[in-house]
């Protein structure tokens, strides 16, 4: 139990008898900041500060969670490991299909040589949605002219700094499953 | 946490804060056996501040129009702590009106509407009326069955005004029935138009309180000025004011958490009104008066009579500072007091009667 000590005051002696040996100290003694027991005033200050902080948290936390709700939902959606695309196995050669992987638009491309590729369709430059160009057999971004390889997702020309993320594709009868490569 | 003197000097000099400090130093609050009633205006203000904050938070997810019910359902059941924000908004609305009524009647019986405070009284009565319209317009927004019928019934009141009544009611409704058009315009009213009306009135009201200071009740007026007790507003009264605010916050928090506001089934024009439907307590007296009048005088004339009497009562209430003007009012002061007791009695009796009738 910490000992309280009265700050120097002109209150009558013994007005606040505390259970400590400092009671016998003359009141005129200047207060030293370094004293081990703490003053009543200091204690009250800390207590008020603590109560204010507690109220701040009690009010602030629900408001934060309330505002953050859609963010949490989106993060949960973005965390999906795989997507099953019904009937995507019927995609004609040389064409692409746009689908949602979590929250991201993504491309499923069925190449002429019967290979399947799935890529993230968010441009690594500034986040526009890219498109598959069937004539040039390339993935292009209309915003700043970025070009990607349609088989590897490699950034070929233009401003994109990184390749597009590649997914793993599994083709079954009746559906295509796209999953994270990691 | 020491703020550097340079910064404080800069702020004081550029913003003219010294005048405000001087005013705060000088400002005192009378101390007598009725000092307790001085807190209620502040409590009402605090409840209004909570309404603004929780209202803005609700506005983030609320979708007026055909989606209204679904969006409130999401707020109540899907969004984290949405139920708490919504519940707080509902309970603080009730506390706001309750403390406003207490504030108004205490001001009335202290005769604080007398010269030079007439505008304080007038702005206050207008604020209460706007507050009631806030309550009425907000009630529709969830679009559950209670909202729907409360609005339907409530709009019968302007509807009963002779000649222009139906036109006014139709403009409020945005049609001849309560529909998604009604919700959309009620939302505009509740979240934009009413705040724009309320805030300047509130600023005016608060300015006048600072200008004229607190009124003292008649008994205190007889004490010579030099013998009257006062306390400094800053920090003494302000600390007490803040303590009251904290108590209010706790009361609202407890009510909101333990009695969360419910959401009824979605409004459906083809479903009968739910059994035992009655207005919120702050409209109960009017509702019951109308009902009783309707029984005394059959049909439409009864409603019109109820409306007329009610409007007349509010008008008298409004102009009381012109009737009972100053300390020498004598007989008029007595009449005003009796009128106040009559008004309070009527409100209480009809409210209790109303609840007894639907129980």
Coordinates of C-alpha atoms in Angstrom, one line a residue:
Chain A
X1 CA 0.0 0.0 0.0
X2 CA 1.5 3.3 -1.1
X3 CA 1.6 6.0 1.5
X4 CA -0.2 9.2 0.9
X5 CA 1.3 12.5 2.0
X6 CA -0.4 15.8 2.3
X7 CA 0.9 18.6 0.2
X8 CA 2.0 21.5 2.2
X9 CA -1.2 23.4 3.1
X10 CA -2.5 25.5 5.9
X11 CA -5.1 23.0 6.9
X12 CA -5.1 22.2 10.7
X13 CA -2.7 19.5 11.6
X14 CA -4.3 16.1 11.9
X15 CA -7.2 17.1 9.7
X16 CA -6.2 14.2 7.5
X17 CA -4.4 11.7 9.6
X18 CA -2.8 9.1 7.4
X19 CA -1.3 5.8 8.4
X20 CA 2.3 6.7 7.8
X21 CA 5.4 7.9 9.6
X22 CA 5.6 11.1 7.6
X23 CA 2.8 12.5 9.8
X24 CA 5.5 13.9 12.1
X25 CA 7.2 15.9 9.5
X26 CA 6.8 19.6 9.8
X27 CA 4.4 20.9 7.2
X28 CA 6.7 23.8 6.3
X29 CA 9.2 21.3 4.8
X30 CA 9.3 22.0 1.0
X31 CA 8.0 19.2 -1.1
X32 CA 10.7 17.2 -2.9
X33 CA 9.5 15.9 -6.2
X34 CA 11.5 12.7 -5.7
X35 CA 9.6 11.5 -2.6
X36 CA 8.7 7.8 -2.8
X37 CA 5.2 8.0 -1.5
X38 CA 3.0 10.1 -3.9
X39 CA 0.8 13.0 -3.1
X40 CA -3.0 12.9 -2.9
X41 CA -3.1 15.5 -5.7
X42 CA -0.9 13.3 -7.9
X43 CA -3.0 10.3 -7.3
X44 CA -6.3 12.1 -8.1
X45 CA -4.7 13.4 -11.3
X46 CA -3.7 10.0 -12.4
X47 CA -7.1 8.5 -11.5
X48 CA -9.0 11.1 -13.5
X49 CA -6.7 10.6 -16.4
X50 CA -7.2 6.9 -16.2
X51 CA -11.0 7.2 -16.0
X52 CA -10.9 9.6 -19.0
X53 CA -8.8 7.1 -21.0
X54 CA -11.2 4.2 -20.1
X55 CA -14.1 6.2 -21.3
X56 CA -12.2 7.1 -24.5
X57 CA -11.6 3.4 -25.2
X58 CA -15.2 2.4 -24.2
X59 CA -16.6 5.0 -26.7
X60 CA -13.9 4.7 -29.3
X61 CA -13.6 0.9 -29.7
X62 CA -17.2 0.3 -30.7
X63 CA -17.1 3.2 -33.1
X64 CA -13.9 1.9 -34.7
X65 CA -15.4 -1.6 -35.1
X66 CA -18.6 -0.1 -36.4
X67 CA -16.8 1.8 -39.1
X68 CA -14.4 -1.1 -39.8
X69 CA -17.2 -3.7 -40.4
X70 CA -17.2 -3.6 -44.2
X71 CA -13.3 -3.6 -44.1
X72 CA -13.4 -6.8 -42.1
X73 CA -16.0 -8.4 -44.5
X74 CA -13.9 -7.4 -47.5
X75 CA -10.7 -8.8 -45.9
X76 CA -12.5 -12.1 -45.2
X77 CA -13.7 -12.2 -48.8
X78 CA -10.2 -11.4 -50.0
X79 CA -8.7 -14.2 -48.0
X80 CA -10.3 -17.0 -50.2
X81 CA -8.0 -19.8 -51.2
X82 CA -9.9 -21.0 -54.3
X83 CA -12.8 -20.3 -56.5
X84 CA -14.9 -22.8 -58.4
X85 CA -16.2 -21.5 -61.8
X86 CA -19.2 -23.5 -63.0
X87 CA -19.2 -24.4 -66.7
X88 CA -16.0 -22.5 -67.3
X89 CA -14.5 -25.6 -68.9
X90 CA -16.7 -24.8 -72.0
X91 CA -14.8 -21.6 -72.6
X92 CA -13.8 -21.5 -76.3
X93 CA -10.1 -21.5 -77.3
X94 CA -8.6 -18.0 -77.8
X95 CA -11.0 -16.3 -75.4
X96 CA -10.9 -15.1 -71.8
X97 CA -13.4 -14.9 -69.0
X98 CA -13.4 -12.3 -66.2
X99 CA -14.3 -13.6 -62.8
X100 CA -13.9 -12.5 -59.2
X101 CA -11.2 -14.1 -57.1
X102 CA -12.0 -12.8 -53.6
X103 CA -12.4 -9.1 -54.2
X104 CA -10.1 -8.9 -57.2
X105 CA -11.2 -9.1 -60.8
X106 CA -9.3 -11.9 -62.5
X107 CA -8.8 -13.4 -65.9
X108 CA -9.2 -17.0 -67.0
X109 CA -7.7 -17.5 -70.5
X110 CA -8.1 -20.6 -72.6
X111 CA -5.2 -20.4 -75.1
X112 CA -5.3 -21.8 -78.7
X113 CA -2.8 -24.6 -77.7
X114 CA -5.4 -25.8 -75.1
X115 CA -3.5 -24.5 -72.1
X116 CA -5.3 -22.7 -69.3
X117 CA -4.0 -19.6 -67.5
X118 CA -5.6 -17.7 -64.6
X119 CA -4.2 -14.3 -63.7
X120 CA -5.0 -11.4 -61.4
X121 CA -6.5 -8.7 -63.6
X122 CA -5.4 -5.7 -61.4
X123 CA -2.6 -3.8 -63.1
X124 CA 0.5 -3.7 -61.0
X125 CA 1.1 -0.1 -62.1
X126 CA -1.9 1.9 -60.7
X127 CA -4.6 -0.7 -60.1
X128 CA -6.7 -0.4 -63.3
X129 CA -8.4 -3.6 -64.5
X130 CA -6.5 -5.1 -67.4
X131 CA -8.1 -7.0 -70.4
X132 CA -7.1 -9.8 -72.7
X133 CA -6.6 -8.8 -76.3
X134 CA -7.4 -11.9 -78.5
X135 CA -5.8 -10.4 -81.6
X136 CA -2.4 -9.7 -80.1
X137 CA -2.7 -12.6 -77.7
X138 CA -1.6 -10.2 -75.0
X139 CA -2.9 -8.7 -71.8
X140 CA -3.2 -4.9 -72.1
X141 CA -4.0 -2.1 -69.7
X142 CA -6.0 0.8 -71.2
X143 CA -5.0 3.3 -68.5
X144 CA -1.3 3.8 -69.3
X145 CA -0.6 1.3 -72.1
X146 CA 0.9 -1.5 -69.9
X147 CA 1.4 -4.9 -71.7
X148 CA 1.7 -8.3 -70.1
X149 CA 2.4 -11.8 -71.5
X150 CA -0.8 -13.7 -71.6
X151 CA 0.8 -17.0 -70.6
X152 CA 3.1 -16.0 -67.8
X153 CA 1.7 -12.7 -66.7
X154 CA 5.2 -11.1 -67.2
X155 CA 5.2 -7.3 -67.6
X156 CA 6.5 -6.9 -71.2
X157 CA 6.2 -3.1 -71.8
X158 CA 4.8 0.1 -70.5
X159 CA 4.8 1.3 -66.9
X160 CA 3.9 -1.9 -64.9
X161 CA 6.7 -2.6 -62.5
X162 CA 5.7 -6.2 -61.6
X163 CA 4.2 -9.2 -63.3
X164 CA 0.5 -10.1 -62.7
X165 CA -0.1 -12.7 -60.0
X166 CA -0.6 -16.2 -61.5
X167 CA -3.1 -18.7 -60.1
X168 CA -3.2 -22.5 -60.3
X169 CA -5.9 -23.8 -62.7
X170 CA -7.6 -27.2 -62.5
X171 CA -10.0 -28.1 -65.3
X172 CA -12.7 -30.7 -64.5
X173 CA -15.8 -31.8 -66.4
X174 CA -18.4 -29.1 -65.6
X175 CA -16.2 -26.6 -63.9
X176 CA -12.8 -25.0 -63.5
X177 CA -11.1 -24.5 -60.1
X178 CA -8.7 -21.6 -59.6
X179 CA -6.6 -21.5 -56.5
X180 CA -3.7 -19.6 -55.0
X181 CA -0.3 -21.0 -56.0
X182 CA 1.2 -20.6 -52.5
Chain B
X1 CA 1.8 18.4 -20.6
X2 CA 2.9 22.0 -20.7
X3 CA 1.8 24.1 -23.7
X4 CA 4.7 26.4 -24.7
X5 CA 3.9 30.0 -23.7
X6 CA 4.7 31.2 -27.2
X7 CA 1.9 29.1 -28.6
X8 CA -0.7 30.2 -26.0
X9 CA 0.2 33.8 -26.5
X10 CA -0.1 33.4 -30.3
X11 CA -3.6 31.8 -29.9
X12 CA -4.8 34.3 -27.3
X13 CA -3.6 37.3 -29.4
X14 CA -4.9 36.1 -32.8
X15 CA -8.3 34.8 -31.6
X16 CA -9.0 37.4 -28.9
X17 CA -9.3 34.7 -26.3
X18 CA -8.6 37.1 -23.5
X19 CA -12.1 38.5 -23.8
X20 CA -13.5 35.0 -23.5
X21 CA -11.2 34.3 -20.5
X22 CA -12.3 37.5 -18.8
X23 CA -15.9 36.6 -19.4
X24 CA -15.4 33.1 -18.0
X25 CA -13.7 34.5 -14.9
X26 CA -16.5 37.0 -14.3
X27 CA -19.4 34.6 -14.9
X28 CA -21.2 33.4 -11.9
X29 CA -24.1 31.1 -11.2
X30 CA -26.6 31.8 -8.5
X31 CA -26.7 29.4 -5.6
X32 CA -30.0 28.7 -3.9
X33 CA -32.3 25.8 -3.2
X34 CA -33.4 25.6 -6.9
X35 CA -29.9 25.6 -8.4
X36 CA -30.4 22.0 -9.4
X37 CA -32.7 23.0 -12.2
X38 CA -29.9 24.9 -13.9
X39 CA -28.4 21.7 -15.1
X40 CA -31.2 20.5 -17.4
X41 CA -30.5 22.8 -20.3
X42 CA -27.0 21.5 -20.4
X43 CA -28.2 17.9 -20.2
X44 CA -30.5 18.6 -23.1
X45 CA -27.6 20.1 -25.0
X46 CA -25.4 17.0 -24.3
X47 CA -28.2 14.7 -25.5
X48 CA -28.3 16.7 -28.7
X49 CA -24.6 16.4 -29.2
X50 CA -24.9 12.6 -28.8
X51 CA -27.7 12.7 -31.4
X52 CA -25.4 14.5 -33.9
X53 CA -22.6 12.1 -33.4
X54 CA -24.6 8.9 -33.5
X55 CA -26.8 10.3 -36.3
X56 CA -23.7 10.8 -38.5
X57 CA -22.5 7.3 -37.7
X58 CA -25.9 5.8 -38.7
X59 CA -25.9 7.9 -41.9
X60 CA -22.9 5.9 -43.0
X61 CA -24.9 2.7 -43.4
X62 CA -28.5 3.9 -43.7
X63 CA -30.1 3.9 -47.1
X64 CA -33.3 5.9 -47.5
X65 CA -35.9 4.9 -50.0
X66 CA -36.9 1.3 -50.9
X67 CA -33.9 -0.1 -49.1
X68 CA -34.5 1.6 -45.8
X69 CA -35.7 -1.4 -43.8
X70 CA -33.0 -3.7 -45.1
X71 CA -30.3 -1.2 -44.3
X72 CA -31.6 -0.8 -40.7
X73 CA -31.7 -4.5 -40.4
X74 CA -28.1 -4.7 -41.4
X75 CA -27.1 -2.0 -39.0
X76 CA -29.0 -3.8 -36.2
X77 CA -27.8 -7.3 -36.9
X78 CA -24.8 -7.4 -39.2
X79 CA -22.6 -4.4 -38.6
X80 CA -20.4 -4.6 -35.5
X81 CA -21.9 -2.5 -32.6
X82 CA -24.5 -1.2 -35.1
X83 CA -27.2 -2.2 -32.6
X84 CA -25.4 -0.1 -30.0
X85 CA -25.2 3.0 -32.1
X86 CA -28.8 2.7 -33.2
X87 CA -29.9 2.0 -29.6
X88 CA -28.0 5.0 -28.3
X89 CA -29.5 7.2 -31.0
X90 CA -33.0 6.1 -29.9
X91 CA -32.4 6.4 -26.2
X92 CA -30.6 9.7 -26.4
X93 CA -33.6 11.0 -28.4
X94 CA -35.9 10.1 -25.5
X95 CA -33.5 11.6 -23.0
X96 CA -33.2 14.8 -25.1
X97 CA -37.0 15.3 -25.1
X98 CA -37.4 14.4 -21.5
X99 CA -34.7 16.8 -20.3
X100 CA -36.1 19.5 -22.6
X101 CA -39.5 19.1 -21.0
X102 CA -38.0 19.3 -17.5
X103 CA -35.9 22.3 -18.6
X104 CA -38.9 24.0 -20.0
X105 CA -41.2 23.5 -17.0
X106 CA -38.4 24.5 -14.5
X107 CA -37.8 27.7 -16.5
X108 CA -41.5 28.3 -16.6
X109 CA -42.1 28.0 -12.9
X110 CA -38.9 30.0 -12.1
X111 CA -40.5 32.6 -14.3
X112 CA -37.2 32.9 -16.2
X113 CA -39.1 33.9 -19.3
X114 CA -39.6 37.4 -17.9
X115 CA -37.9 40.5 -19.2
X116 CA -35.1 40.5 -20.5
X117 CA -35.3 36.8 -21.4
X118 CA -38.3 36.7 -23.7
X119 CA -36.3 35.6 -26.7
X120 CA -34.7 32.8 -24.7
X121 CA -38.2 31.5 -24.0
X122 CA -39.4 31.9 -27.6
X123 CA -36.3 30.3 -29.1
X124 CA -36.6 27.5 -26.5
X125 CA -40.2 26.7 -27.4
X126 CA -39.3 26.7 -31.1
X127 CA -36.4 24.3 -30.4
X128 CA -38.7 22.0 -28.6
X129 CA -41.1 22.0 -31.5
X130 CA -38.3 21.3 -33.9
X131 CA -37.1 18.6 -31.5
X132 CA -40.6 16.9 -31.7
X133 CA -40.5 17.1 -35.5
X134 CA -37.1 15.4 -35.3
X135 CA -38.6 12.6 -33.3
X136 CA -41.6 12.3 -35.7
X137 CA -39.5 12.2 -38.8
X138 CA -36.8 9.9 -37.4
X139 CA -39.4 7.4 -36.3
X140 CA -40.3 6.6 -39.9
X141 CA -36.8 5.9 -41.1
X142 CA -36.5 2.2 -40.1
X143 CA -39.7 1.5 -42.1
X144 CA -40.9 -1.3 -39.8
X145 CA -44.6 -1.7 -39.0
X146 CA -44.6 0.7 -36.1
X147 CA -42.9 3.4 -38.1
X148 CA -45.4 3.0 -40.9
X149 CA -48.5 3.3 -38.8
X150 CA -47.1 6.1 -36.6
X151 CA -46.4 8.2 -39.6
X152 CA -49.7 7.3 -41.2
X153 CA -51.6 8.4 -38.1
X154 CA -49.3 11.4 -37.5
X155 CA -49.9 12.8 -40.9
X156 CA -53.7 12.8 -40.2
X157 CA -53.0 15.8 -38.0
X158 CA -52.0 18.2 -40.8
X159 CA -54.6 16.4 -42.9
X160 CA -57.3 17.7 -40.5
X161 CA -56.5 21.4 -41.1
X162 CA -59.4 22.9 -43.1
X163 CA -59.0 23.5 -46.8
X164 CA -55.2 23.3 -47.2
X165 CA -54.7 20.2 -44.9
X166 CA -54.8 17.4 -47.5
X167 CA -52.3 19.3 -49.7
X168 CA -49.9 19.7 -46.8
X169 CA -50.2 16.0 -45.8
X170 CA -49.7 14.9 -49.5
X171 CA -46.5 17.0 -49.7
X172 CA -45.2 15.4 -46.6
X173 CA -46.1 12.0 -47.8
X174 CA -44.9 12.4 -51.4
X175 CA -48.1 10.8 -52.5
X176 CA -51.5 9.8 -51.0
X177 CA -49.9 6.9 -49.0
X178 CA -46.8 6.4 -47.0
X179 CA -44.2 4.9 -49.5
X180 CA -40.5 4.9 -50.1
X181 CA -40.9 8.5 -51.4
X182 CA -42.1 9.4 -47.8
X183 CA -39.0 7.8 -46.3
X184 CA -36.7 9.7 -48.7
X185 CA -38.2 13.1 -47.9
X186 CA -38.4 12.4 -44.2
X187 CA -34.8 11.5 -44.3
X188 CA -34.0 14.8 -46.0
X189 CA -36.0 16.5 -43.3
X190 CA -34.5 14.6 -40.4
X191 CA -30.8 14.7 -41.5
X192 CA -30.5 18.0 -43.4
X193 CA -33.4 20.4 -43.1
X194 CA -34.2 20.2 -39.4
X195 CA -30.5 20.4 -38.3
X196 CA -30.2 23.5 -40.4
X197 CA -33.1 25.0 -38.6
X198 CA -32.2 23.7 -35.2
X199 CA -28.5 24.8 -35.0
X200 CA -28.9 28.5 -35.6
X201 CA -31.8 28.5 -33.1
X202 CA -29.6 26.7 -30.6
X203 CA -26.7 29.1 -31.1
X204 CA -29.1 32.0 -30.5
X205 CA -30.5 30.3 -27.4
X206 CA -27.1 29.7 -26.0
X207 CA -25.9 33.2 -26.8
X208 CA -28.8 34.6 -24.9
X209 CA -28.0 32.5 -21.9
X210 CA -24.5 34.0 -21.8
X211 CA -25.9 37.5 -22.4
X212 CA -28.4 37.5 -19.6
X213 CA -27.0 34.9 -17.3
X214 CA -29.2 32.7 -15.1
X215 CA -32.5 33.9 -13.8
X216 CA -33.3 33.4 -10.2
X217 CA -36.7 32.3 -8.9
X218 CA -39.1 34.8 -7.3
X219 CA -38.3 33.8 -3.8
X220 CA -34.6 34.6 -4.4
X221 CA -35.5 37.9 -6.0
X222 CA -36.5 39.1 -2.6
X223 CA -33.0 38.6 -1.1
X224 CA -30.9 41.7 -1.5
X225 CA -28.3 41.4 -4.2
X226 CA -25.3 41.6 -1.9
X227 CA -26.7 38.8 0.3
X228 CA -27.2 36.4 -2.6
X229 CA -24.9 33.4 -2.9
X230 CA -23.1 32.6 -6.1
X231 CA -20.5 30.2 -7.4
X232 CA -18.0 30.9 -10.2
X233 CA -19.1 29.3 -13.5
X234 CA -15.5 28.3 -14.2
X235 CA -14.3 25.9 -13.0
X236 CA -16.9 25.1 -10.2
X237 CA -20.2 25.1 -12.1
X238 CA -18.7 23.8 -15.2
X239 CA -17.2 20.8 -13.3
X240 CA -20.7 20.0 -11.9
X241 CA -22.2 20.5 -15.4
X242 CA -19.6 17.9 -16.8
X243 CA -20.4 15.6 -13.9
X244 CA -24.1 15.7 -15.0
X245 CA -23.1 15.0 -18.6
X246 CA -21.1 12.0 -17.4
X247 CA -24.1 10.7 -15.5
X248 CA -26.3 11.3 -18.5
X249 CA -23.8 9.4 -20.7
X250 CA -23.8 6.5 -18.3
X251 CA -27.6 6.4 -18.1
X252 CA -27.9 6.4 -21.9
X253 CA -25.2 3.7 -22.2
X254 CA -26.9 1.5 -19.7
X255 CA -30.3 1.9 -21.3
X256 CA -28.9 1.4 -24.8
X257 CA -27.0 -1.8 -23.8
X258 CA -29.7 -3.4 -21.6
X259 CA -32.7 -2.4 -23.6
X260 CA -31.6 -2.3 -27.2
X261 CA -34.1 -0.8 -29.6
X262 CA -35.9 -3.5 -31.5
X263 CA -36.8 -3.7 -35.2
X264 CA -40.3 -4.9 -36.0
X265 CA -41.4 -6.6 -39.2
X266 CA -41.1 -4.7 -42.4
X267 CA -43.8 -2.1 -43.1
X268 CA -46.5 -3.6 -45.3
X269 CA -49.5 -1.6 -46.5
X270 CA -51.6 -4.7 -46.7
X271 CA -51.1 -5.9 -43.1
X272 CA -53.4 -4.7 -40.3
X273 CA -52.0 -2.4 -37.7
X274 CA -50.3 -4.3 -34.8
X275 CA -52.4 -4.6 -31.7
X276 CA -51.8 -2.1 -28.9
X277 CA -50.1 0.3 -31.2
X278 CA -49.5 3.7 -29.5
X279 CA -47.3 6.7 -30.1
X280 CA -44.1 7.4 -28.2
X281 CA -44.6 9.0 -24.7
X282 CA -43.9 12.5 -26.0
X283 CA -46.9 12.3 -28.3
X284 CA -49.1 10.4 -26.0
X285 CA -50.9 13.4 -24.5
X286 CA -51.8 14.9 -27.9
X287 CA -52.9 11.4 -29.1
X288 CA -55.1 10.9 -26.1
X289 CA -56.6 14.4 -26.3
X290 CA -57.5 13.8 -29.9
X291 CA -59.0 10.4 -29.1
X292 CA -61.1 11.9 -26.3
X293 CA -62.2 14.9 -28.4
X294 CA -63.2 12.4 -31.1
X295 CA -65.5 10.6 -28.6
X296 CA -67.0 13.9 -27.3
X297 CA -67.7 15.3 -30.8
X298 CA -68.3 12.6 -33.3
X299 CA -66.2 12.4 -36.5
X300 CA -64.1 14.9 -38.2
X301 CA -65.3 17.9 -36.2
X302 CA -63.9 16.3 -33.1
X303 CA -60.4 16.1 -34.5
X304 CA -60.6 19.7 -35.8
X305 CA -61.7 20.8 -32.3
X306 CA -58.9 18.9 -30.6
X307 CA -56.4 20.5 -33.0
X308 CA -57.8 24.0 -32.5
X309 CA -57.7 23.7 -28.7
X310 CA -54.2 22.3 -28.8
X311 CA -52.9 25.0 -31.1
X312 CA -54.5 27.6 -28.9
X313 CA -52.8 26.1 -25.8
X314 CA -49.4 26.2 -27.5
X315 CA -49.9 29.8 -28.6
X316 CA -50.8 30.9 -25.1
X317 CA -47.7 29.0 -23.8
X318 CA -45.6 30.8 -26.4
X319 CA -46.8 34.3 -25.5
X320 CA -46.6 34.0 -21.7
X321 CA -43.6 36.4 -21.5
X322 CA -45.9 39.2 -22.9
X323 CA -48.5 38.5 -20.3
X324 CA -46.3 38.1 -17.2
X325 CA -43.6 40.5 -17.9
X326 CA -41.7 41.5 -14.8
X327 CA -41.3 41.2 -11.1
X328 CA -44.2 43.5 -10.5
X329 CA -46.6 41.3 -12.4
X330 CA -48.5 40.4 -9.2
X331 CA -51.9 38.9 -10.1
X332 CA -50.7 38.0 -13.6
X333 CA -47.8 36.1 -12.1
X334 CA -50.3 34.0 -10.2
X335 CA -52.4 33.4 -13.3
X336 CA -49.3 32.4 -15.2
X337 CA -48.4 29.9 -12.5
X338 CA -51.8 28.4 -12.5
X339 CA -51.8 28.1 -16.2
X340 CA -48.4 26.3 -16.0
X341 CA -49.8 23.9 -13.4
X342 CA -52.8 23.3 -15.6
X343 CA -50.6 22.6 -18.6
X344 CA -48.4 20.3 -16.6
X345 CA -51.4 18.5 -15.2
X346 CA -53.1 18.1 -18.6
X347 CA -49.9 16.7 -20.1
X348 CA -49.4 14.3 -17.2
X349 CA -53.0 13.2 -16.9
X350 CA -53.5 12.6 -20.6
X351 CA -50.2 10.8 -20.9
X352 CA -51.1 8.4 -18.1
X353 CA -54.6 8.0 -19.4
X354 CA -53.3 7.3 -22.8
X355 CA -51.1 4.5 -21.5
X356 CA -53.9 3.1 -19.4
X357 CA -56.1 3.0 -22.4
X358 CA -53.7 0.9 -24.5
X359 CA -52.6 -1.3 -21.7

